[in-house]
Amino acid sequence: MDSRSALNDGNKWHSTHKIYGTLSELHTASERRMESLPVPSVQAMVAATGGAHVPPRYLRPEVAADAVASDGEAAIPIIDFERLLLHHPEEEEACRGESARLHAACQEWGFFQLINHGVPDDVIEGMKANIEAFFGLPAETKQQFAQERGQLEGYGQLFVVSEDQKLDWADILYLNTQPPEHRNMRFWPDKPDTLRSALDAYSAAVKTVADRLLGLMSISLGLPPEGIASKCGGGGIQSVRMNYYPPCAEAGKVLGFSPHSDADLLTLVLQVNQVQGLQVKRQDGSWVPVRPLEGAFVVNVGDILQIFTNGRYRSVEHRAVINAERARLSVAAFHSPSIHATIGPLLTDQEPMYKTVDHQSFMRLFFSAKLEGKSFLQRMKLNLDTASATTTN
Ligand code: OGA
Ligand code: NI
């Protein structure tokens, strides 16, 4: 779909949803730039100092006080993708049961592990090997793909908007991956020389899984299978964030990724090595560590799916903690409507809880503030009831 028809498609929607289209209504002018301030590479800093000294900008004394669930106390649900796709009459019950578990996971946890997703092992292993190799390259080589002022893609960091905010203990490589015409090859490392083809294959395979999940979720929500897709403006887009979390001698005093919810529809995260670190916030405020199953994707509902479902599916806060001895790597694939789509509630059986805005304003707003839990989503809420607008959800 070209941009004109995507916009026209969006216009139909304007008639039933109030558009709060201009960013100025949502946020201040100084935060409109979609960029992140340059910060040093944490990996290079650790290599230079041995990681024994943690600069104050990375210290988060509040982390020590947080409650973390112990082993076996709680875990995010596990969903079997093969079961979701069963279609023979004798398998109908198994399929229906798994769909109900998926629906419940999206409402209660906003997170699940997806097993039997069908992405071939060589595609997964190719992604893992290439991203490990990339972060293993000399600092000068990685810098060839560094972010530039005024945009988000490349090697660096995101969400840094002021010189005095606390920083995350991580380096990242962030790229637009799907559709292929959205790619800026300037930032796609050609070292190692198999990275581009590995990411190409991985991003396509993961997008297929995400699209099928969104189709199944649409059905569970009482929509036609293409219900969510039809609001994505022609196929939707994907970006991939590859995270490198160096070890830290004072691991308990830093965070690899500040508490946040993802701004997209659906995120699929691949755990690259055996080092854990992802934690999901429970409704009581405690953190539940995710213990990724070998080969599984950790899937989470993003803010846009919470908005689309008018709050029925939950975009839940999560964070990444750091290991004292070993580096951790992960690959997060974010799936969003096209930039020409309109973001607002599509389940209309209840009073809308969120504003409807154009996607570009939505993304500018997201990338121009530091991560503060779900404060971003709060700004999308309609003031139906001031009391509920200040809760954490
Ligand atoms: C993300 C994210 C978690 C992880 O990239 O948005 O939450 O485990 N990553 O690295
Ligand atoms: Ni995230």
CSV table of C-alpha atoms and ligand atoms in Angstrom, one decimal:
chain,number,residue,atom,x,y,z
A,1,MET,CA,0.0,0.0,0.0
A,2,ASP,CA,1.5,3.4,-0.9
A,3,SER,CA,1.6,6.2,1.7
A,4,ARG,CA,-1.4,8.0,0.2
A,5,SER,CA,-3.7,5.0,0.4
A,6,ALA,CA,-2.4,4.3,3.9
A,7,LEU,CA,-3.3,7.8,4.9
A,8,ASN,CA,-6.7,7.5,3.3
A,9,ASP,CA,-7.2,4.2,5.2
A,10,GLY,CA,-6.3,6.1,8.3
A,11,ASN,CA,-8.8,8.8,7.5
A,12,LYS,CA,-11.8,6.4,7.6
A,13,TRP,CA,-10.8,5.8,11.2
A,14,HIS,CA,-10.7,9.5,12.0
A,15,SER,CA,-14.5,9.7,11.7
A,16,THR,CA,-15.0,7.4,14.7
A,17,HIS,CA,-12.0,8.4,16.9
A,18,LYS,CA,-11.0,11.9,17.9
A,19,ILE,CA,-7.5,12.6,16.6
A,20,TYR,CA,-5.1,14.3,18.9
A,21,GLY,CA,-2.7,14.5,16.0
A,22,THR,CA,-0.3,17.3,16.9
A,23,LEU,CA,2.6,16.4,19.1
A,24,SER,CA,2.4,19.8,20.8
A,25,GLU,CA,-0.8,18.7,22.5
A,26,LEU,CA,1.1,15.7,23.9
A,27,HIS,CA,4.5,17.0,24.9
A,28,THR,CA,6.9,19.9,25.0
A,29,ALA,CA,8.8,21.2,22.0
A,30,SER,CA,12.2,20.5,23.4
A,31,GLU,CA,11.6,16.8,23.4
A,32,ARG,CA,10.5,16.5,19.8
A,33,ARG,CA,13.7,15.3,18.3
A,34,MET,CA,13.9,11.6,17.6
A,35,GLU,CA,17.4,10.9,18.7
A,36,SER,CA,19.4,9.9,21.7
A,37,LEU,CA,22.4,11.8,23.1
A,38,PRO,CA,25.7,10.1,22.4
A,39,VAL,CA,27.1,8.1,25.4
A,40,PRO,CA,30.3,6.1,25.8
A,41,SER,CA,30.4,2.4,25.0
A,42,VAL,CA,30.0,0.5,28.2
A,43,GLN,CA,31.8,-2.5,26.7
A,44,ALA,CA,34.8,-0.3,25.9
A,45,MET,CA,34.7,1.3,29.3
A,46,VAL,CA,34.8,-2.2,30.9
A,47,ALA,CA,37.6,-3.3,28.6
A,48,ALA,CA,39.6,-0.2,29.6
A,49,THR,CA,39.0,-0.4,33.4
A,50,GLY,CA,38.2,-4.0,34.1
A,51,GLY,CA,34.8,-2.8,35.2
A,52,ALA,CA,35.8,-2.5,38.8
A,53,HIS,CA,34.9,1.2,39.0
A,54,VAL,CA,31.3,2.1,38.1
A,55,PRO,CA,30.9,5.8,37.2
A,56,PRO,CA,28.1,7.5,39.2
A,57,ARG,CA,26.0,8.0,36.1
A,58,TYR,CA,25.4,4.3,36.1
A,59,LEU,CA,24.7,3.7,39.8
A,60,ARG,CA,21.0,3.1,40.7
A,61,PRO,CA,20.9,2.7,44.5
A,62,GLU,CA,17.1,2.1,44.3
A,63,VAL,CA,17.6,-1.3,42.6
A,64,ALA,CA,18.9,-3.0,45.8
A,65,ALA,CA,15.6,-2.4,47.5
A,66,ASP,CA,13.4,-4.1,44.8
A,67,ALA,CA,11.7,-7.4,45.6
A,68,VAL,CA,12.6,-10.2,43.2
A,69,ALA,CA,10.7,-13.4,43.1
A,70,SER,CA,12.8,-16.5,43.9
A,71,ASP,CA,13.1,-19.7,41.8
A,72,GLY,CA,9.9,-21.5,41.3
A,73,GLU,CA,7.7,-18.8,42.9
A,74,ALA,CA,6.3,-17.5,39.7
A,75,ALA,CA,7.0,-17.8,36.0
A,76,ILE,CA,5.5,-16.4,32.8
A,77,PRO,CA,3.3,-18.8,30.9
A,78,ILE,CA,4.6,-21.1,28.1
A,79,ILE,CA,2.6,-21.2,24.9
A,80,ASP,CA,3.1,-23.9,22.2
A,81,PHE,CA,2.8,-22.4,18.8
A,82,GLU,CA,2.3,-25.8,17.1
A,83,ARG,CA,-0.8,-26.4,19.2
A,84,LEU,CA,-2.2,-23.0,18.3
A,85,LEU,CA,-2.1,-24.0,14.6
A,86,LEU,CA,-3.7,-27.5,14.9
A,87,HIS,CA,-6.7,-27.7,12.6
A,88,HIS,CA,-7.8,-31.3,12.3
A,89,PRO,CA,-11.2,-31.9,13.9
A,90,GLU,CA,-9.8,-34.3,16.5
A,91,GLU,CA,-7.3,-31.7,17.5
A,92,GLU,CA,-9.8,-28.9,17.9
A,93,GLU,CA,-9.9,-29.1,21.6
A,94,ALA,CA,-6.1,-28.9,22.1
A,95,CYS,CA,-6.0,-25.9,19.8
A,96,ARG,CA,-8.9,-24.1,21.5
A,97,GLY,CA,-7.3,-24.8,24.9
A,98,GLU,CA,-4.0,-23.3,23.8
A,99,SER,CA,-5.7,-20.3,22.3
A,100,ALA,CA,-7.4,-19.7,25.6
A,101,ARG,CA,-4.1,-19.9,27.4
A,102,LEU,CA,-2.6,-17.4,24.9
A,103,HIS,CA,-5.5,-15.0,25.4
A,104,ALA,CA,-5.2,-15.3,29.2
A,105,ALA,CA,-1.4,-14.8,29.1
A,106,CYS,CA,-1.9,-11.5,27.2
A,107,GLN,CA,-4.4,-10.3,29.7
A,108,GLU,CA,-2.7,-11.4,32.9
A,109,TRP,CA,1.0,-11.3,32.2
A,110,GLY,CA,1.4,-9.5,28.9
A,111,PHE,CA,4.4,-11.9,28.5
A,112,PHE,CA,4.9,-15.5,27.5
A,113,GLN,CA,7.5,-17.9,26.2
A,114,LEU,CA,6.7,-19.3,22.7
A,115,ILE,CA,8.0,-22.8,22.0
A,116,ASN,CA,7.7,-24.8,18.8
A,117,HIS,CA,7.6,-21.5,16.8
A,118,GLY,CA,9.0,-23.1,13.7
A,119,VAL,CA,11.8,-20.7,12.9
A,120,PRO,CA,14.6,-23.1,11.7
A,121,ASP,CA,17.5,-23.7,14.0
A,122,ASP,CA,20.0,-22.6,11.5
A,123,VAL,CA,18.3,-19.2,11.2
A,124,ILE,CA,18.3,-18.8,15.0
A,125,GLU,CA,21.9,-20.0,15.3
A,126,GLY,CA,23.0,-17.7,12.5
A,127,MET,CA,21.6,-14.7,14.2
A,128,LYS,CA,23.2,-15.7,17.6
A,129,ALA,CA,26.6,-16.3,16.1
A,130,ASN,CA,26.7,-13.1,14.1
A,131,ILE,CA,25.6,-10.8,16.8
A,132,GLU,CA,28.1,-12.4,19.3
A,133,ALA,CA,30.8,-11.9,16.6
A,134,PHE,CA,29.7,-8.3,16.0
A,135,PHE,CA,30.0,-7.2,19.6
A,136,GLY,CA,33.3,-9.1,19.8
A,137,LEU,CA,34.8,-6.8,17.1
A,138,PRO,CA,37.3,-4.1,18.0
A,139,ALA,CA,35.7,-0.9,19.3
A,140,GLU,CA,36.8,1.1,16.2
A,141,THR,CA,35.2,-1.4,13.9
A,142,LYS,CA,31.8,-1.2,15.7
A,143,GLN,CA,32.1,2.6,15.7
A,144,GLN,CA,31.9,2.6,11.9
A,145,PHE,CA,28.2,1.8,12.4
A,146,ALA,CA,27.6,4.3,15.2
A,147,GLN,CA,24.4,6.3,15.4
A,148,GLU,CA,24.4,9.7,14.0
A,149,ARG,CA,22.7,12.8,15.5
A,150,GLY,CA,19.1,13.2,14.6
A,151,GLN,CA,18.3,9.5,14.0
A,152,LEU,CA,18.0,6.3,16.0
A,153,GLU,CA,19.5,3.5,13.9
A,154,GLY,CA,23.0,2.1,14.4
A,155,TYR,CA,25.4,1.2,17.2
A,156,GLY,CA,25.0,3.2,20.4
A,157,GLN,CA,22.1,3.7,22.9
A,158,LEU,CA,18.5,5.0,23.0
A,159,PHE,CA,16.4,7.1,25.3
A,160,VAL,CA,19.2,9.3,26.5
A,161,VAL,CA,17.7,12.8,26.6
A,162,SER,CA,19.7,14.7,29.2
A,163,GLU,CA,23.3,14.8,30.5
A,164,ASP,CA,22.2,14.1,34.1
A,165,GLN,CA,20.0,11.1,33.7
A,166,LYS,CA,21.1,7.6,34.9
A,167,LEU,CA,22.5,5.4,32.1
A,168,ASP,CA,21.9,1.8,31.3
A,169,TRP,CA,24.8,-0.7,31.5
A,170,ALA,CA,24.6,-1.8,27.8
A,171,ASP,CA,25.5,-1.1,24.2
A,172,ILE,CA,23.0,-1.7,21.5
A,173,LEU,CA,22.7,-2.0,17.7
A,174,TYR,CA,19.3,-0.8,16.5
A,175,LEU,CA,18.1,-1.3,12.9
A,176,ASN,CA,15.0,-1.1,10.8
A,177,THR,CA,14.6,-4.6,9.4
A,178,GLN,CA,11.2,-5.0,7.7
A,179,PRO,CA,10.0,-4.3,5.1
A,180,PRO,CA,13.4,-4.4,3.3
A,181,GLU,CA,12.8,-1.0,1.7
A,182,HIS,CA,12.9,0.6,5.2
A,183,ARG,CA,16.5,-0.5,5.7
A,184,ASN,CA,19.3,1.9,5.9
A,185,MET,CA,22.3,-0.3,4.9
A,186,ARG,CA,24.7,2.5,6.1
A,187,PHE,CA,24.1,1.1,9.6
A,188,TRP,CA,24.0,-2.6,8.8
A,189,PRO,CA,27.4,-4.0,9.7
A,190,ASP,CA,29.1,-5.9,6.9
A,191,LYS,CA,31.5,-7.3,9.6
A,192,PRO,CA,31.2,-10.2,10.2
A,193,ASP,CA,30.3,-10.6,6.5
A,194,THR,CA,27.4,-13.0,7.2
A,195,LEU,CA,25.6,-10.6,9.6
A,196,ARG,CA,23.5,-8.9,6.9
A,197,SER,CA,22.2,-12.2,5.4
A,198,ALA,CA,21.7,-13.7,8.9
A,199,LEU,CA,19.6,-10.7,10.1
A,200,ASP,CA,17.7,-10.6,6.8
A,201,ALA,CA,16.6,-14.3,7.2
A,202,TYR,CA,16.0,-13.9,11.0
A,203,SER,CA,13.9,-10.8,10.7
A,204,ALA,CA,11.7,-12.2,8.0
A,205,ALA,CA,11.1,-15.5,9.9
A,206,VAL,CA,10.3,-13.7,13.1
A,207,LYS,CA,7.9,-11.3,11.4
A,208,THR,CA,6.0,-14.2,10.0
A,209,VAL,CA,5.6,-15.6,13.6
A,210,ALA,CA,4.6,-12.2,14.9
A,211,ASP,CA,2.0,-11.7,12.2
A,212,ARG,CA,0.5,-15.2,12.8
A,213,LEU,CA,0.3,-14.5,16.6
A,214,LEU,CA,-1.5,-11.2,15.9
A,215,GLY,CA,-3.9,-13.1,13.7
A,216,LEU,CA,-4.7,-15.6,16.4
A,217,MET,CA,-5.0,-12.8,19.0
A,218,SER,CA,-7.5,-11.0,16.7
A,219,ILE,CA,-9.7,-14.1,16.7
A,220,SER,CA,-9.4,-14.4,20.5
A,221,LEU,CA,-10.5,-10.8,20.8
A,222,GLY,CA,-13.6,-11.4,18.7
A,223,LEU,CA,-12.2,-9.7,15.6
A,224,PRO,CA,-11.7,-11.2,12.1
A,225,PRO,CA,-8.2,-12.8,11.7
A,226,GLU,CA,-7.0,-9.8,9.9
A,227,GLY,CA,-8.5,-7.4,12.5
A,228,ILE,CA,-5.2,-6.1,13.9
A,229,ALA,CA,-3.3,-6.4,10.6
A,230,SER,CA,-5.9,-4.2,8.8
A,231,LYS,CA,-5.1,-1.3,11.2
A,232,CYS,CA,-1.4,-1.6,10.4
A,233,GLY,CA,-1.3,0.2,7.1
A,234,GLY,CA,-0.1,-2.4,4.7
A,235,GLY,CA,1.8,-5.2,6.5
A,236,GLY,CA,3.4,-3.3,9.4
A,237,ILE,CA,7.0,-2.7,10.2
A,238,GLN,CA,9.7,-4.4,12.2
A,239,SER,CA,12.9,-3.0,13.9
A,240,VAL,CA,15.4,-5.1,15.8
A,241,ARG,CA,17.4,-4.1,18.8
A,242,MET,CA,20.4,-6.2,19.6
A,243,ASN,CA,21.5,-5.7,23.2
A,244,TYR,CA,24.9,-6.3,24.7
A,245,TYR,CA,25.1,-6.2,28.5
A,246,PRO,CA,28.7,-6.2,29.7
A,247,PRO,CA,29.4,-7.8,33.1
A,248,CYS,CA,29.8,-5.5,36.0
A,249,ALA,CA,31.7,-6.0,39.3
A,250,GLU,CA,28.9,-4.1,41.0
A,251,ALA,CA,26.1,-5.8,39.1
A,252,GLY,CA,23.5,-5.2,41.9
A,253,LYS,CA,23.9,-1.5,41.6
A,254,VAL,CA,23.4,-1.0,37.9
A,255,LEU,CA,20.6,-1.8,35.4
A,256,GLY,CA,21.1,-3.2,31.9
A,257,PHE,CA,17.8,-1.8,30.7
A,258,SER,CA,15.7,0.6,32.8
A,259,PRO,CA,12.1,-0.4,33.6
A,260,HIS,CA,10.0,0.2,30.5
A,261,SER,CA,7.2,-1.2,28.4
A,262,ASP,CA,7.7,-1.6,24.6
A,263,ALA,CA,6.0,1.0,22.4
A,264,ASP,CA,5.1,-1.6,19.7
A,265,LEU,CA,2.4,-4.2,19.1
A,266,LEU,CA,4.3,-7.3,19.8
A,267,THR,CA,8.0,-7.9,20.7
A,268,LEU,CA,9.8,-11.3,20.3
A,269,VAL,CA,13.0,-11.6,22.2
A,270,LEU,CA,15.7,-14.1,21.6
A,271,GLN,CA,18.0,-15.0,24.4
A,272,VAL,CA,21.5,-15.3,22.8
A,273,ASN,CA,23.6,-17.0,25.5
A,274,GLN,CA,23.0,-18.7,28.8
A,275,VAL,CA,23.2,-15.6,30.9
A,276,GLN,CA,19.8,-14.5,32.2
A,277,GLY,CA,18.7,-11.0,33.1
A,278,LEU,CA,15.2,-10.2,31.9
A,279,GLN,CA,12.7,-9.5,34.7
A,280,VAL,CA,8.9,-8.8,34.4
A,281,LYS,CA,7.0,-6.6,36.8
A,282,ARG,CA,4.1,-8.2,38.6
A,283,GLN,CA,1.0,-6.3,39.7
A,284,ASP,CA,2.3,-6.3,43.3
A,285,GLY,CA,5.4,-4.4,42.2
A,286,SER,CA,7.9,-7.3,42.5
A,287,TRP,CA,10.1,-8.5,39.7
A,288,VAL,CA,9.8,-12.0,38.2
A,289,PRO,CA,13.0,-13.3,36.5
A,290,VAL,CA,12.4,-14.9,33.1
A,291,ARG,CA,14.2,-18.2,32.6
A,292,PRO,CA,14.2,-18.6,28.9
A,293,LEU,CA,13.7,-22.1,27.5
A,294,GLU,CA,16.3,-23.2,25.0
A,295,GLY,CA,15.1,-22.1,21.5
A,296,ALA,CA,12.0,-20.3,22.8
A,297,PHE,CA,11.1,-16.6,22.1
A,298,VAL,CA,10.0,-14.4,25.0
A,299,VAL,CA,7.0,-12.6,23.6
A,300,ASN,CA,5.5,-9.5,25.1
A,301,VAL,CA,2.5,-7.3,24.4
A,302,GLY,CA,3.5,-3.7,23.6
A,303,ASP,CA,1.8,-0.3,24.3
A,304,ILE,CA,0.2,-0.2,20.9
A,305,LEU,CA,-1.5,-3.6,21.4
A,306,GLN,CA,-2.7,-2.4,24.8
A,307,ILE,CA,-4.1,0.7,23.1
A,308,PHE,CA,-5.6,-1.3,20.2
A,309,THR,CA,-7.3,-3.6,22.7
A,310,ASN,CA,-8.4,-0.7,24.8
A,311,GLY,CA,-6.5,-2.1,27.8
A,312,ARG,CA,-7.6,-5.7,27.5
A,313,TYR,CA,-4.1,-6.9,26.7
A,314,ARG,CA,-1.5,-5.6,29.0
A,315,SER,CA,1.8,-4.0,28.0
A,316,VAL,CA,3.8,-4.9,31.1
A,317,GLU,CA,6.9,-3.2,32.5
A,318,HIS,CA,10.2,-5.1,32.3
A,319,ARG,CA,13.9,-4.5,32.8
A,320,ALA,CA,17.2,-6.2,32.4
A,321,VAL,CA,19.6,-6.8,35.2
A,322,ILE,CA,23.4,-7.4,34.9
A,323,ASN,CA,25.5,-10.4,35.6
A,324,ALA,CA,28.7,-9.9,37.7
A,325,GLU,CA,30.9,-12.2,35.6
A,326,ARG,CA,29.5,-12.7,32.1
A,327,ALA,CA,28.2,-10.6,29.3
A,328,ARG,CA,24.6,-11.2,28.3
A,329,LEU,CA,23.2,-10.8,24.8
A,330,SER,CA,19.6,-10.6,23.5
A,331,VAL,CA,17.9,-9.7,20.2
A,332,ALA,CA,14.5,-8.0,20.5
A,333,ALA,CA,12.3,-7.7,17.4
A,334,PHE,CA,9.6,-5.0,17.6
A,335,HIS,CA,6.5,-5.2,15.4
A,336,SER,CA,4.5,-2.1,14.8
A,337,PRO,CA,1.9,-0.7,12.4
A,338,SER,CA,3.2,1.3,9.5
A,339,ILE,CA,4.1,4.9,10.2
A,340,HIS,CA,1.0,5.9,8.3
A,341,ALA,CA,-1.3,4.0,10.5
A,342,THR,CA,-3.4,5.6,13.2
A,343,ILE,CA,-2.9,4.5,16.8
A,344,GLY,CA,-6.1,4.2,19.0
A,345,PRO,CA,-8.5,1.7,20.4
A,346,LEU,CA,-10.0,-0.7,17.8
A,347,LEU,CA,-12.2,-2.7,20.2
A,348,THR,CA,-15.2,-0.5,20.3
A,349,ASP,CA,-17.4,-2.4,22.7
A,350,GLN,CA,-16.3,-0.2,25.5
A,351,GLU,CA,-15.7,3.5,26.0
A,352,PRO,CA,-12.3,4.3,24.5
A,353,MET,CA,-9.6,4.6,27.3
A,354,TYR,CA,-6.9,6.1,25.0
A,355,LYS,CA,-6.4,8.9,22.6
A,356,THR,CA,-6.1,8.2,18.9
A,357,VAL,CA,-3.0,9.8,17.3
A,358,ASP,CA,-1.0,9.3,14.1
A,359,HIS,CA,1.8,6.9,14.5
A,360,GLN,CA,4.5,9.4,13.7
A,361,SER,CA,3.5,11.6,16.7
A,362,PHE,CA,3.3,8.5,18.8
A,363,MET,CA,6.9,7.4,17.9
A,364,ARG,CA,8.3,10.8,18.4
A,365,LEU,CA,6.8,11.0,21.8
A,366,PHE,CA,8.2,7.6,22.7
A,367,PHE,CA,11.7,8.2,21.6
A,368,SER,CA,12.1,11.7,22.9
A,369,ALA,CA,11.7,10.9,26.6
A,370,LYS,CA,13.7,8.8,29.0
A,371,LEU,CA,12.3,5.5,30.0
A,372,GLU,CA,10.2,5.8,33.2
A,373,GLY,CA,8.2,2.7,33.5
A,374,LYS,CA,4.8,3.2,31.8
A,375,SER,CA,4.7,7.0,32.1
A,376,PHE,CA,4.6,7.2,28.4
A,377,LEU,CA,1.4,5.2,28.1
A,378,GLN,CA,-0.2,7.4,30.7
A,379,ARG,CA,0.2,10.3,28.4
A,380,MET,CA,-1.9,8.5,25.8
A,381,LYS,CA,-4.8,8.0,28.3
A,382,LEU,CA,-8.0,9.9,27.9
A,383,ASN,CA,-9.0,11.6,31.2
A,384,LEU,CA,-12.1,9.6,31.6
A,385,ASP,CA,-11.5,9.4,35.3
A,386,THR,CA,-8.6,11.2,36.9
A,387,ALA,CA,-8.2,8.5,39.6
A,388,SER,CA,-7.7,5.6,37.2
A,389,ALA,CA,-5.4,7.7,35.0
A,390,THR,CA,-2.8,7.8,37.7
A,391,THR,CA,-2.6,4.1,38.3
A,392,THR,CA,0.4,2.2,37.0
A,393,ASN,CA,-1.5,0.5,34.2
B,1,OGA,C1,14.0,-4.6,24.8
B,1,OGA,C2,14.0,-5.5,26.0
B,1,OGA,C3,15.1,-7.3,27.2
B,1,OGA,C4,16.3,-8.2,27.1
B,1,OGA,O1,14.9,-4.7,24.0
B,1,OGA,O2,13.0,-3.9,24.7
B,1,OGA,O3,13.2,-5.4,26.9
B,1,OGA,O4,16.2,-9.3,27.6
B,1,OGA,N1,15.0,-6.4,26.1
B,1,OGA,O5,17.3,-7.7,26.6
B,2,NI,NI,11.6,-4.1,26.2
